[in-house]
Amino acid sequence: YPRDDAFERRRADNMATARLAVGVLVGMAIMLQYVVIIYPTYFAFPFYDERTLAYLDAAMSSTSGTYFFIVIAVLTTIVLFVTGKPILRGAYVSAKTRSPNMDLLVALAAVSAYVYSTLAVIFVESPSVYYDVTVAIIVIVTVGNRYEDAIKSRATELLSDLTAVQVDSARRVARGGTDGDDG
């Protein structure tokens, strides 16, 4: 059978790498905001004093806090629809064919956290947002899928190399040291 086009395979591999890079870089920017600003207001981390925590809490409840969450929402949208595109596509196909798979489960979790957070930003004065869950799910599953694909690709290459050195014919030697069928 004809082998697939190596150029197309390489192009698809480069696209997957670019999607992953976008997800990791934008995801790091989002998670930095969570670690420095959002998590301390949720959990009252001990490395901020009471005055700083009160300031952050007031800022998150104000109009500027809403704009801050809108920026986080836009960045999360990039991660969800650029990096998560293969997962979302797999979930759509899975739902359409009525054969649930892992992509559907991952997409439901990521999209649910995204939709809830977006609705909270729009309708709640001091929202609890979970864009970090969306980013973490999409990026971690994409990294896992990428690693799995690399392992499968390496195994396929090794099997191809093994079949390339296989012989086409063999000669059977009988017990007496001569060729024959009585062995």
Steps between C-alpha positions, in 0.01 A plus 500: 500500500622851437654669803361837606671815386794579729467872427137508612582296809783743589272799440234354730766432761622860480141627536449284810825634646391859431160437663671355804743794520211748488320310774805480725604864456153652534418252776808611694387863473156405632632285782740773608200730554330229700799433723584866565155663510200267494601209728607732785152658501333156503719334762655794695855374454728588791763681289266798453409716797139586588516840336624359168234229504228760567632710211505201261151396607367852442676520163351166388150626593535830311457587134874462440469147642236427240734619225776287651275193484402586142869498400543163674188378314644608164831327570316186611296512179826488305617195693164325471445553128858494370673243717181308574378490139588131444335406830186699418489350150537150644222572751270624224560189290455282807167662586384494138572128462363424847817326609636690801875512542763680705483813283133541588570471872789747485303746285200486735719579801693781328200660332288476816762686705537755219126564460440520875788746543386714209144518632634584847710787361198637313233463768670487843651803672791317670529178299684181576646403166649169394684587181805335658317167486432544129862591428642219713275234349565603141876546534562185706291278274662651189848437643396143582362444151817644349715268710283202407527587130879525528519156660271350235701663223826364640352151532371517142845604376663211684249253354554645152875458541447143615280411203744667259775252591276194476601246237277409208599135471649226716655165440419204714778258585411139569654293781744336273643833391338501156208691370178310506146470627543212746603693801 
